[in-house]
Structures are given as structure tokens and as C-alpha cells.
Amino acid sequence: MFPNMAKTSTVWSYVSKMPQEQFETLYGCFPQRVRYHLGDWLETQPWEHISGTDSFCTEKANSVLKELMEQLEKAARSCGKDGPLVLQWLESLKSLSQHEPMRIIQLFKTICKGEMDAVVKKNSRLSAVFQSRKEEMMFNYRSMKLQHKLGQISVVKQNLKVALESLPFHTQVHDISSLQKQWIMLIEESLNTLSTVQDQAIKRIDIWKKQQQLAGNGAPFDGNLLPLQDRLEFLFGIYNELFHLVGELGETGQGLVTPRFCDQINSGFGALIKSSFLVDKQPPQVLKTQTKFQASVNFMLGSKILSGLNKMPVIRANIVTEKRAQELFLVPSSDTLSEIVGNNSTRTGSRTADDGSGEIENGRSMFEVTQATKTCGAVFKNMLLKKIKRCERKGSESVTEEKCAILFTAEINFSGSTYIVQALSLPVVVIVHGNQDNNAKATILWDNAFSEIGRRPFFVEEKVPWKKMCVTLNMKFVSEVGTKHELCPEHFWFLAQKIFGENCIRFDDLKERSVSWAQFNKEPLQERNFTFWQWFDGVVDLTKKQLRDYWSDGLIMGFVSKQYVHKLLSNEPNGTFLLRFSDSEIGGITIAHVHGSGQIQNIQPFTARDLHILSLGDRVKDLKQLTHLYQKGRKDDVFEKYYNKVADSSNGYTKARITIVVPGDKSEEKQLSPVWTDHTPMEEGDICQPSTSTNLQYASPIHGSPVGSPMMHVPAQTLYNPPLGTYGIVQPLPPLPEPTPFPSTVGFLPSYSFVENNTPWGQSYVPEASTIQQENFTRSELDFQEILGLLDNDIAISGMQDSIPMQ
């Protein structure tokens, strides 16, 4: 009746590939070979919903059984050797359908349910898909039942009109009384069925809204509203038919149309109109003042109600506080504009939307009806929140925990009544500075993940099961990074140790644990000055910007503790390494490797800034003490595609590149001495031709460097001489004496090691070396070009430039 809302594989597509012995008990005496020939047609029939002895159920049962016989007849003609068996069961079912049709209905109801349960048990993720199909089938069945009732009402109404017209010629008044009672009974049954069908349609809209909210955390989401619009338009047609039937009977003057019927119809119709108005494109849930943003609304009944109007209604957008949203939640859905205005002095929830908690610029738009798609909506393109009125906060609540919403309001005139339609956006957190963004995102993530359907705005539990938190963290990580490589149970185990501050927590103990909002983003982690969310979001940001491909290829172990790494590497040969996210720094990745006599060494973490300058692949390539990635193979085989190829220079210059080494590796330390070599002879007339190339290699800053590495090699600036024929013959530079540290300029420091907090085995970080200083100016993070600038002003280099002989 309505478009399929779940276009995915059928239950039978899974059952047909499973061992058939698994279903012997389920099928009982019904042959599996006959079941095979019915295929997925069996699960498209409403076996579960056909019950009772009323006329509609009897009619529907007969219709389904007739179609069953046709399917078996078709199978018998095309199934080859199974033909006789199929024909035998066809005759048996025909005979049984004459006497006990509900036995057949019950048989296939049991088979369909058992097959679905078996498939879901094997693949739990299919449960939501199958449940969606069941809900759709139920709505279709109830809709057909409602139409059947209206057909009966129409017949009775016609009979009653004929009886009333012939009343002067007949004395059988009891016939009229019987028809009147029958009409009233059918109207009551129809209104009850209509209410059930409408509640189901509205509940489905609420589910759509919840799915839209989960999409804010990265869940997959189908934003198509047309299937829901079809449902609402069907119900709209039912109400119009009821208005017509009741209106005609009211003209007879028999008093059959009671005020109760009229009130029930009007109330339901008003609720239908209001439920069809929603926000289909949400505003940003972290909203910064003085920043433009967009949103759009959809009026699913707009093409039915607003088509043909000369002037479309205006929608207003206002920002409201949580308290104001709760007041709106308490307003009965049956209130029309006239009722609200008339009771404004006594009803708090009936205030207009203009008493918002902030000022939105460009917060007005008009409905537009698109006839081609039969859709109606409005787009707010350039809204801007100019200011926000903060409300009184609860307890220790910070501004980034304060939730507001955008309220969209319009007045709809239809059939002599005026309705206020309102749509509330998802919760938003308003910030005024970028440094509030991280904590605001935590508030939104928690609300999106753990709020319930139909809640009081914006209530959400303070504690949630850890298993739900795992689903949320995985969803956020996978969607934000843009990968299909999900977190695994070992990752969740480490994350639990971190958030609960218990390094010895057992994996099985996590099944019943709950995590609180305070543990998530209010209380700092143990012996850290940041919260769990701040640390996790830093990892997500690092992986998204610099490590997505490495993670997707399974090269990063990631969320593991030092203790676990020590256990993994303790029996591995020297040079074995793995990559894990730093648990002491926000947004860092470190390399743990087996060094020397089996000692586990952790290299100081690299940040996104570091990896932007020199990629992770090139760092792994340069560190010669790394030979094999744990359980993956030789590093050159695993990381080769990530090595940057240095192209030959075509502009006359020698290509330079940044490399890293770890202090303490003797084979690497030999490269630290400055080396001066004659490079390229000067050509006549070339003013930029170098006479001598200088290749200096410096230790990198101890607190982090442009390459974020244990050691940095920086090719020094090339020295230039004037061309021949301008200043005469240029003499080559004399060789430099043995290199010594430049005083107060560039220091060569020995390697350092220190024991990090909570490191039971005392694994040492290998820190970076010296810091470049000039004129009391110390920098721990310098761009490569900035370093060249410092070297250009270096006293020693400047002195050498001054010593160039001039002819």
C-alpha cells in the first residue's frame, strides 16, 4: 500500500544459506522443500496481524490463503521433481482452508517468526531492519482495516438515508433504530482505529527524529520524508472522508452526530496537522554567536493544505531556553490559535514565541510548495544569533552544559480554523568563543546518544550503561575519521580502564558497569589535567587529519595501555614496534619498540602539527632501529606506500628534506656533525648560482619541534656569491674547524630519558633535544620556514657571510 521503507535483504535470503537442519523443529510436518519454493513471498504477508472473527479479518484471511494457493500452483508447474510433493500439499491446504483457515495462518506465522529470530540471533544488526518492515506491514494492515470500516459506514449511511426518506410510507421504525445503532458503533470503531493508526504514524515520525539526532553522532540516516508524508496524506484523506460522512448525516436532523464525535475528529485532525511540521535540516548543534548558519523545515501536509494560496504563511525562528521548551512541551496539541489567545492570561505555555532567549537575525521565511515533488517547506539561509540571554544554571553546570533550541512557528489557516504549528530543533549549545567548542560537543554527544523518544526537553540520564557508551564512541570515531575500521573489544577495555581509572578492571566486569556524565567530561582523568572526552576527541581529530589511511589499513593498534604493549612486545625481537595513541597527551601518537636488551621504549608522541610537516610513514622510515611492525611484517613492506618519494629538482637547486633520528643510536649520531662540501661551480651570468652548499644538521627542540621528532635534520641555507664578471673571481670558502656548539644559538644536547607517570616498568620516553634560542626568544613549535629564517640570522652564519672576500 505504501512504499517499502526498508529496501534491504530479506529474511529468506539469509535462511536459504543457513544449515537446513537448524529449521527441522520449526517447520514440523511442513516439508522444507515446499517452504523453499515459497521463497521470500511468505514473509511479505500479514500472518502475524490476521486474528479475530470480524468481517475484515475473515476477508483478509481468505484473500491471503487464495494467494497462497496460487503461489503453490505456480511452484508445482516449475519446480521439477518437487512438483508432486507441492501438489500434494496444495490439496491438503485447500481442504484445510475450508474448515480451519486460522490453522494455516498460525502455521505460517510461526514459521516466519522462527526464521526471523534465527537470522537475528546470528546477525543482531539486522534486527532494526526487520522490525522496521514489521512496523510497515502493521501500518498497512491497519490502514486497510480502517478503509474497510469507512466502506461499511458508507453503506449503512446510505441505507439509513433511504429508510428515513421512506419513513412516511412504512411503520417499521425499529429498522431505522437498528441502522442508527449500527452507524454509531461503526463510527466509534473507525475513530478508535484511526486514532491507533495515527499514533503509529506519529510514533514513526518520532523515530525518524531520533534517527536524525543519532546522525549528529555519526549514525547512518535516511532523511527521506516521502514515505512518512504518504502516511500523513492517507490519514488526511481519511479525515476528509469522515467530515463528509458526518456532515451528510448531520443534515438529516436525527441527532446522530454528537458533539463528542465532532470534538474527537477535530482534535485528531489538529494533531495530525501539527505533527506534520518538523525540522528536516537541523541548525548546528554547537552554535557560535555572530556566526551565520542555516536550517530548513518541512510541512508534510503543506501540499494538501497550502496549495493554491495567494500568500503563503510566514515562519518565525527564535531561540528558546530549556525552561521555555519544557513549557511548550506541556501545551496540549489540540490548542488552536484562538484558544491560545483567549487563554493567554491564565496559561503560561501559551505565550508567543517572541519571548525567546536571544536575538536571531534573518529569522523569518515563507513556505514554498514544490508541485513536482509535492513537498512544502522553507529554508533559512543566513540566520545569525546576535546575542544570547543566559539563564540561571543548575549547581556546577557550566555554560557549555546549557542547552537551548531553535523554535520555528507558523500560523496555518485551513477550513475555517487557524492552527499554530511549531517545530523544535535538536538541542543546541551556544558558545561565544572557539575554546568552548570541545566541551559543547561533549554535551551534544551525550544528549544525542542517550536521550529518549518523547522526553521532556532536554532531560537525559546522568548515568548510562557502559555498553551504550561503547556504541557511541565507536559511532563517533568511525564517522568522524571516515573509516570502516571499527573499534574492537580490546580498545573498549582500554577506554574503560581510562574513564573509570581502574587499570586492573576485568573485561567481564564491564557488562554491568555504568558511566556518568561527570566521568565523561567533568572530572579530569587520574593524574591528568584533562577529561576523558577531551582526550578522546583529541585522538579522533588527530586520526581524521593525519592518520586515517594508516588506521584503515590496520597499522595502528591505537587504544592500548602501556602495560598491554609491554605484554605484547616483551617476547619480540629487537626492532619490533607498534603504534598507539598517547594516553598522557591530547592528540598524540607514539611508537613503542623493543630496544637494546629487550627494553620497551616509547618515543615522544607526535601531534597533528608534527605529522603535517613530516608524515608518520617518513618518520617510521627514518628511524632505523624500527624494523618490523608487530604482527604485520617488515616495516618497508608495510609502510612503503606511505613513504614520500623525493623528486629530482629541476630548478638548479639541490633538493633537501627533513629526517629524524633518536638520540642514543650511535649509527644515527654520526650524522649530527656539520659537513661542508664544495658543491656546484658558479656559472657566468647566474646571480643565484651557489658557490658552496652548506649542510648543517641540528638537534630538535626538547619540548617539540616542527617535525615533532626525537631529532631533526635541517639543511642550512645555501650561501651565495655574486656572478663572475660583476665582482671578479670568487675564492672558495675555507674549510671550517671541528664543529662545536654555537654559543647561545644552537645547542647540541645529549639524549634524555624520564619515567612517565603510571609506568610500572619504567619505560622511558626518548625526548627531543635542544631548543633554538635567539635574543632570549625560545620556541618549541616552529615551522620549517621559520627555522630557515632563524638560521639566516644566525651569528655564526652571518659571520661566515661577512668573511666572503670581495674583489
PDB file of C-alpha atoms in Angstrom, residues 6 43 65 70 177 207 237 291 329 348 354 423 524 615 628 689 761 778:
ATOM      1  CA  ALA A   6      13.433  -0.987   4.213  1.00  0.00           C
ATOM      2  CA  GLU A  43       7.403 -13.019   4.775  1.00  0.00           C
ATOM      3  CA  LEU A  65      -4.933 -18.085   1.512  1.00  0.00           C
ATOM      4  CA  GLU A  70      -1.771 -19.512  -6.471  1.00  0.00           C
ATOM      5  CA  SER A 177     -33.243   2.394  15.061  1.00  0.00           C
ATOM      6  CA  ILE A 207      11.621   7.554  15.465  1.00  0.00           C
ATOM      7  CA  GLY A 237      -7.827  11.790   3.263  1.00  0.00           C
ATOM      8  CA  THR A 291      28.269  33.279  13.008  1.00  0.00           C
ATOM      9  CA  PHE A 329       6.009  20.601  25.726  1.00  0.00           C
ATOM     10  CA  THR A 348       1.990  30.048  30.909  1.00  0.00           C
ATOM     11  CA  ASP A 354       8.818  36.148  20.544  1.00  0.00           C
ATOM     12  CA  ALA A 423       8.843  22.626  15.379  1.00  0.00           C
ATOM     13  CA  PRO A 524      39.750  15.122  34.988  1.00  0.00           C
ATOM     14  CA  SER A 615      54.323  12.211   7.766  1.00  0.00           C
ATOM     15  CA  HIS A 628      59.158  -4.917  11.971  1.00  0.00           C
ATOM     16  CA  GLN A 689      74.157  30.185  -8.623  1.00  0.00           C
ATOM     17  CA  TRP A 761      58.090  -0.967  34.316  1.00  0.00           C
ATOM     18  CA  THR A 778      62.541  30.393  22.797  1.00  0.00           C
TER      19      THR A 778
END
